[in-house]
Tab-separated table of C-alpha atoms in Angstrom:
chain	number	residue	atom	x	y	z
A	225	MET	CA	26.092	97.707	-83.679
A	226	LYS	CA	29.784	98.597	-83.863
A	227	LYS	CA	29.190	101.836	-81.943
A	228	LEU	CA	27.342	99.979	-79.199
A	229	PHE	CA	30.132	97.399	-78.924
A	230	PHE	CA	32.874	100.058	-78.670
A	231	CYS	CA	30.851	102.080	-76.129
A	232	ALA	CA	30.400	98.975	-73.958
A	233	LEU	CA	34.101	98.126	-74.242
A	234	ALA	CA	35.103	101.695	-73.304
A	235	ALA	CA	32.748	101.618	-70.300
A	236	ILE	CA	34.226	98.327	-69.042
A	237	VAL	CA	37.808	99.606	-69.411
A	238	SER	CA	36.864	102.897	-67.702
A	239	LEU	CA	35.264	101.087	-64.769
A	240	GLN	CA	38.400	99.037	-64.154
A	241	VAL	CA	40.652	102.087	-64.247
A	242	ALA	CA	38.206	104.265	-62.289
A	243	SER	CA	38.214	101.704	-59.496
A	244	ALA	CA	41.938	102.265	-58.996
A	245	GLN	CA	43.241	103.539	-55.652
A	246	LYS	CA	40.502	101.971	-53.549
A	247	ARG	CA	40.910	101.065	-49.888
A	248	GLY	CA	42.818	97.779	-49.495
A	249	GLU	CA	44.603	97.952	-52.846
A	250	MET	CA	48.364	97.266	-52.712
A	251	TYR	CA	51.305	97.608	-55.060
A	252	VAL	CA	54.992	96.845	-55.420
A	253	GLY	CA	57.259	98.961	-57.541
A	254	GLY	CA	60.176	101.285	-57.519
A	255	SER	CA	62.613	103.240	-59.597
A	256	LEU	CA	66.035	102.662	-61.091
A	257	GLY	CA	68.387	105.343	-62.379
A	258	VAL	CA	71.859	106.361	-63.472
A	259	THR	CA	73.154	109.946	-63.355
A	260	THR	CA	76.438	111.327	-64.657
A	261	ALA	CA	77.901	114.773	-64.049
A	262	SER	CA	81.164	116.405	-65.044
A	263	ALA	CA	82.830	119.779	-64.582
A	264	SER	CA	86.038	121.421	-65.744
A	265	ILE	CA	87.551	124.497	-64.076
A	266	ASP	CA	90.889	125.961	-65.190
A	267	GLY	CA	91.924	122.726	-66.888
A	268	VAL	CA	91.051	120.533	-63.917
A	269	SER	CA	88.135	118.220	-64.582
A	270	ALA	CA	86.071	116.009	-62.341
A	271	SER	CA	83.221	113.632	-62.995
A	272	ALA	CA	80.779	111.580	-60.958
A	273	THR	CA	78.477	108.690	-61.809
A	274	THR	CA	75.593	107.734	-59.540
A	275	PHE	CA	73.598	104.521	-59.710
A	276	GLY	CA	70.435	104.277	-57.638
A	277	PHE	CA	67.457	102.049	-57.051
A	278	ALA	CA	64.475	102.325	-54.724
A	279	PRO	CA	62.056	99.400	-54.257
A	280	GLU	CA	58.703	100.370	-52.727
A	281	PHE	CA	55.557	98.770	-51.275
A	282	GLY	CA	52.287	100.669	-50.905
A	283	TYR	CA	48.876	100.121	-49.353
A	284	PHE	CA	45.741	102.261	-49.700
A	285	VAL	CA	44.391	102.805	-46.166
A	286	ALA	CA	41.420	104.749	-47.576
A	287	ASP	CA	40.164	105.600	-51.036
A	288	ARG	CA	42.874	107.687	-52.765
A	289	LEU	CA	45.086	107.781	-49.604
A	290	ARG	CA	48.263	105.689	-49.838
A	291	LEU	CA	50.879	104.769	-47.246
A	292	SER	CA	54.107	103.304	-48.555
A	293	GLY	CA	57.548	102.279	-47.444
A	294	SER	CA	60.718	102.353	-49.493
A	295	ILE	CA	64.418	101.620	-49.336
A	296	ALA	CA	66.489	103.917	-51.563
A	297	TYR	CA	70.150	103.151	-52.239
A	298	ASN	CA	72.642	105.284	-54.199
A	299	LEU	CA	76.219	104.424	-55.132
A	300	THR	CA	78.368	107.336	-56.359
A	301	SER	CA	81.791	107.024	-57.929
A	302	SER	CA	83.882	110.193	-58.247
A	303	GLY	CA	87.445	109.203	-57.475
A	304	ASP	CA	86.182	107.767	-54.181
A	305	THR	CA	83.086	105.620	-53.780
A	306	SER	CA	80.267	106.808	-51.563
A	307	HIS	CA	77.080	105.072	-50.489
A	308	ALA	CA	73.737	106.502	-49.376
A	309	LEU	CA	70.730	104.673	-47.951
A	310	THR	CA	67.323	106.035	-46.964
A	311	ILE	CA	64.587	103.917	-45.376
A	312	GLY	CA	61.184	105.243	-44.432
A	313	PRO	CA	57.459	105.699	-44.932
A	314	SER	CA	55.581	108.189	-47.085
A	315	VAL	CA	51.976	109.234	-47.599
A	316	ALA	CA	50.338	110.339	-50.867
A	317	TYR	CA	46.886	111.469	-51.922
A	318	TYR	CA	45.554	110.646	-55.401
A	319	VAL	CA	43.546	113.298	-57.264
A	320	ARG	CA	42.090	112.104	-60.554
A	321	LEU	CA	42.825	114.685	-63.275
A	322	CYS	CA	41.352	112.724	-66.166
A	323	ASP	CA	40.882	109.136	-67.241
A	324	ARG	CA	43.937	107.140	-66.019
A	325	PHE	CA	45.954	110.214	-65.000
A	326	TYR	CA	46.397	111.266	-61.341
A	327	TYR	CA	48.081	114.060	-59.421
A	328	THR	CA	49.794	112.421	-56.412
A	329	PRO	CA	51.414	114.893	-53.989
A	330	GLU	CA	53.554	113.003	-51.488
A	331	ALA	CA	55.361	113.583	-48.181
A	332	GLY	CA	57.896	111.269	-46.579
A	333	ILE	CA	60.424	110.982	-43.765
A	334	GLY	CA	62.988	108.363	-42.919
A	335	PHE	CA	66.322	107.190	-41.586
A	336	ALA	CA	69.377	108.217	-43.643
A	337	TYR	CA	72.867	106.711	-43.807
A	338	ALA	CA	75.860	107.791	-45.894
A	339	SER	CA	79.431	106.613	-46.191
A	340	ALA	CA	82.132	108.647	-47.935
A	341	TYR	CA	85.884	109.121	-47.588
A	342	GLY	CA	86.067	106.657	-44.679
A	343	ALA	CA	83.420	108.445	-42.585
A	344	ASN	CA	79.922	107.194	-41.786
A	345	GLY	CA	76.973	109.536	-41.364
A	346	TYR	CA	73.633	108.815	-39.713
A	347	GLY	CA	70.573	111.035	-39.575
A	348	PHE	CA	67.212	111.618	-41.201
A	349	ALA	CA	65.766	112.718	-44.512
A	350	THR	CA	62.411	114.259	-45.357
A	351	GLY	CA	60.864	115.246	-48.643
A	352	LEU	CA	57.839	116.690	-50.388
A	353	LYS	CA	56.874	115.907	-53.975
A	354	PHE	CA	54.686	118.746	-55.192
A	355	GLY	CA	54.790	117.768	-58.860
A	356	ALA	CA	54.152	114.021	-58.653
A	357	PHE	CA	51.865	112.287	-61.152
A	358	GLU	CA	50.832	108.752	-62.065
A	359	PHE	CA	49.535	107.321	-65.320
A	360	ARG	CA	47.613	104.017	-65.201
A	361	PRO	CA	47.685	102.472	-68.712
A	362	ALA	CA	46.053	99.304	-67.298
A	363	SER	CA	44.334	98.378	-64.041
A	364	HIS	CA	47.426	96.548	-62.683
A	365	CYS	CA	50.117	98.870	-64.017
A	366	GLY	CA	51.186	102.378	-63.005
A	367	ILE	CA	53.899	104.709	-64.270
A	368	SER	CA	54.789	107.454	-61.813
A	369	PHE	CA	56.923	110.533	-62.355
A	370	SER	CA	57.915	113.562	-60.324
A	371	LEU	CA	58.880	116.945	-61.730
A	372	LEU	CA	58.964	119.142	-58.631
A	373	SER	CA	60.326	118.104	-55.234
A	374	LEU	CA	61.889	119.541	-52.100
A	375	GLN	CA	64.195	117.384	-49.948
A	376	TYR	CA	66.093	117.973	-46.715
A	377	THR	CA	68.733	115.659	-45.241
A	378	TYR	CA	70.616	115.977	-41.940
A	379	LEU	CA	73.627	113.711	-41.331
A	380	SER	CA	76.037	113.488	-38.414
A	381	TYR	CA	79.409	111.995	-39.395
A	382	SER	CA	81.990	110.330	-37.191
A	383	SER	CA	85.266	108.626	-37.977
A	384	GLY	CA	88.158	107.922	-35.653
A	385	GLY	CA	88.502	110.883	-33.280
A	386	TYR	CA	86.465	113.517	-35.099
A	387	SER	CA	82.803	114.215	-35.687
A	388	ALA	CA	80.935	116.574	-37.997
A	389	SER	CA	77.397	117.216	-39.158
A	390	GLY	CA	75.960	118.405	-42.425
A	391	ASN	CA	72.693	119.636	-43.866
A	392	ASN	CA	71.587	119.232	-47.464
A	393	VAL	CA	68.576	120.981	-48.992
A	394	GLN	CA	67.719	119.970	-52.539
A	395	PHE	CA	65.041	121.511	-54.739
A	396	ASP	CA	64.353	119.825	-58.105
A	397	PHE	CA	62.254	121.431	-60.800
A	398	GLY	CA	62.146	119.320	-63.926
A	399	VAL	CA	65.924	119.216	-64.219
A	400	SER	CA	66.256	115.658	-62.919
A	401	PRO	CA	62.805	114.068	-63.082
A	402	THR	CA	62.305	110.614	-61.586
A	403	ILE	CA	60.263	107.832	-63.153
A	404	GLY	CA	58.964	104.728	-61.385
A	405	PHE	CA	56.846	101.699	-62.189
A	406	LYS	CA	54.167	100.026	-60.060
A	407	TYR	CA	52.309	96.724	-60.189
A	408	TYR	CA	48.936	96.825	-58.400
A	409	PHE	CA	47.291	93.775	-56.867
């Protein structure tokens, strides 16, 4: 009798989790983080602290295919304060690896803004998350993490009478993983 009860309970829990990422499902979530870095060269030291948050909303347009939009903001203090803002959509595809665990490769593009040393920069940012995963401990809760990503940002700065542009390519491999939380409804 106990075996039958536990088998039925496991089947009910599995059905709820297996029905995740269906067309029409939505979520709200995001990530929050703090990073510190320091360096010392020939007795001269420098340090930087970055605080960031990125709220996100997602909608499944088809089974396992998600469109989302996010606003990511970073504040960095390293002698001078700089701000960075990225707004844009992304698309991800969910591949079920095992019960409650998904591989979720993602691609995104968006508007980018940065302000540092009295200059403002405007441009775009794009990124690919090759090593993105999500764990669903319950039907309404998701924990996402990314271990491998490639990002490109182009910014054009202007201040007073001068202008400049800059490119930034960033490749992360497990050195600075990101973790986010999602509430599905």
